[in-house]
Structure formats: C-alpha cells, structure tokens
XYZ file of C-alpha atoms in Angstrom:
139
model
C 7.891 18.779 -6.207
C 7.980 20.289 -2.747
C 7.267 17.892 0.091
C 3.662 18.098 1.264
C 2.521 20.627 -1.339
C -0.249 18.328 -2.576
C 1.000 18.202 -6.152
C 2.581 15.479 -8.245
C 2.521 11.777 -7.472
C 2.700 12.290 -3.692
C -0.360 14.525 -3.797
C -2.245 12.030 -5.944
C -1.299 9.195 -3.603
C -2.624 11.120 -0.614
C -5.812 11.906 -2.527
C -6.358 8.200 -3.300
C -5.809 7.346 0.377
C -8.128 10.144 1.501
C -10.896 9.078 -0.890
C -10.672 5.378 0.003
C -10.699 6.033 3.741
C -13.488 8.582 3.306
C -15.708 6.032 1.541
C -15.129 3.478 4.311
C -16.176 5.934 7.014
C -19.156 7.357 5.129
C -20.424 3.800 4.725
C -19.794 2.781 8.353
C -21.198 6.019 9.748
C -24.134 5.853 7.340
C -24.885 2.305 8.465
C -24.963 3.469 12.076
C -27.014 6.577 11.235
C -29.544 5.251 8.720
C -29.779 1.512 9.417
C -29.019 0.919 13.105
C -29.965 4.334 14.482
C -28.527 6.042 17.530
C -30.649 3.918 19.882
C -29.234 0.601 18.630
C -25.672 1.937 18.542
C -26.156 3.083 22.147
C -27.437 -0.394 23.036
C -24.333 -1.973 21.532
C -22.138 0.452 23.492
C -24.052 -0.339 26.684
C -23.356 -4.067 26.201
C -19.641 -3.240 25.729
C -19.597 -1.284 28.981
C -18.932 2.113 27.389
C -19.640 5.135 29.598
C -22.413 7.490 28.460
C -23.519 5.183 25.640
C -26.279 7.516 24.415
C -23.845 10.394 24.036
C -21.045 8.361 22.502
C -23.410 6.645 20.065
C -24.204 10.055 18.569
C -20.591 11.226 18.716
C -19.124 8.110 17.070
C -21.829 7.949 14.410
C -21.401 11.591 13.436
C -17.600 11.448 13.552
C -17.627 8.494 11.173
C -20.281 9.850 8.807
C -19.300 13.531 8.731
C -15.588 12.761 9.075
C -15.846 10.453 6.085
C -17.481 13.202 4.039
C -14.817 15.653 5.179
C -12.134 13.276 3.887
C -13.954 12.791 0.589
C -14.124 16.543 0.096
C -10.694 17.246 1.515
C -12.311 19.684 3.932
C -10.629 20.129 7.321
C -8.807 16.912 6.506
C -6.405 16.949 9.421
C -9.186 17.604 11.953
C -11.334 14.825 10.486
C -8.369 12.438 10.373
C -7.566 13.147 14.036
C -11.157 12.483 15.127
C -11.323 9.297 13.054
C -7.949 8.100 14.361
C -9.183 8.530 17.938
C -12.390 6.704 16.984
C -10.343 3.777 15.657
C -8.005 3.732 18.669
C -10.998 3.444 21.001
C -12.524 0.734 18.777
C -9.289 -1.230 18.932
C -8.916 -0.910 22.693
C -12.572 -1.410 23.679
C -13.797 -3.875 21.042
C -11.263 -5.612 18.828
C -8.016 -6.099 20.762
C -9.357 -8.922 22.921
C -10.213 -10.850 19.730
C -6.654 -10.949 18.395
C -5.293 -9.499 15.181
C -7.215 -11.232 12.408
C -10.683 -10.539 11.089
C -13.587 -11.041 11.359
C -13.396 -9.876 15.000
C -9.749 -8.919 15.362
C -8.242 -5.458 15.151
C -6.474 -5.610 11.758
C -9.033 -3.488 9.883
C -9.413 -0.888 12.635
C -5.608 -0.767 12.897
C -5.342 -0.144 9.141
C -7.892 2.678 9.372
C -6.039 4.120 12.376
C -2.765 4.120 10.423
C -4.378 5.621 7.322
C -5.881 8.459 9.360
C -2.604 9.145 11.159
C -0.920 9.339 7.732
C -3.529 11.866 6.546
C -3.190 13.812 9.794
C 0.567 14.104 9.305
C 0.728 14.545 5.523
C -2.441 16.470 4.739
C -5.105 15.983 2.092
C -3.084 15.714 -1.106
C -4.452 16.824 -4.465
C -7.947 18.081 -5.300
C -8.918 19.057 -1.770
C -10.986 21.988 -0.582
C -8.306 22.487 2.077
C -5.876 23.401 -0.714
C -8.129 26.272 -1.727
C -8.883 27.435 1.801
C -5.405 27.179 3.255
C -3.032 28.011 0.417
C 0.500 28.496 1.643
C 1.943 31.894 0.965
C 5.407 31.928 -0.531
C-alpha cells in the first residue's frame, strides 16, 4: 500500500475518522441551523463578545453543517477539514479554554475535533470518497 493512496487499512481508518467527524459536525451545524437559528446563534456570540456576531453566526453554522456533509461525502475533504479546524480553534480560544480541559464546559471535545480535522487535512479523505474520483493521482 502506498502512503496516502486511500486504499487498504489506512484508507479505511481515514474513512472511519472522516465519517465520525462528519456526523458530529452535521449534527452540531444542524442544531444551530434548524433548532437555534442564526438569530439565536448571533445572540450567543454577542454575549461572548465576538465581533460581527450576525455574520459569524451564519459563517460558523454553515461551516459546521456543510463542512460536516463534505466530510461525510469525502468532497473537498481537505478544504472542509481546514475550515472546521479553524472553527474549533476559535471555539477553544473564545469559549472553552477559560473553563479548563474537562467537559462539560472545558475544551477536551473541541480539542479532539480540532485534532481530527488536522489529521484529515494532512492525510486526506481515505477510502470511498468523492475526492478520490475527482482528484485521481496520475502515475
């Protein structure tokens, strides 16, 4: 197996990671989009002192929801993983860090999602990804 070719056990491992992380972000983004709504997400960001809360509420919600779907499909995986990693870095720095490491308010979960997205950014989508069809390497 060639390193990073998306086949074999490594490719399957990356696919499992991509699917698990994708589900988490579809659910979190979907919660913001369909349950809280942009207005309530913006209100939360206002209370946290975020700049341009109305803009960032839309941006964060769509990055999480659409980025999660991109990971599930393996479509533009590295781009989605980069956006989601940045999302998690900001969440750690602006929300969770002050609450220590451990859940329910600490940064351990956001840190895990940051690390998972960095891994996908560096390694690619793994097996069964649309990216593999779109961006086949030429020998």
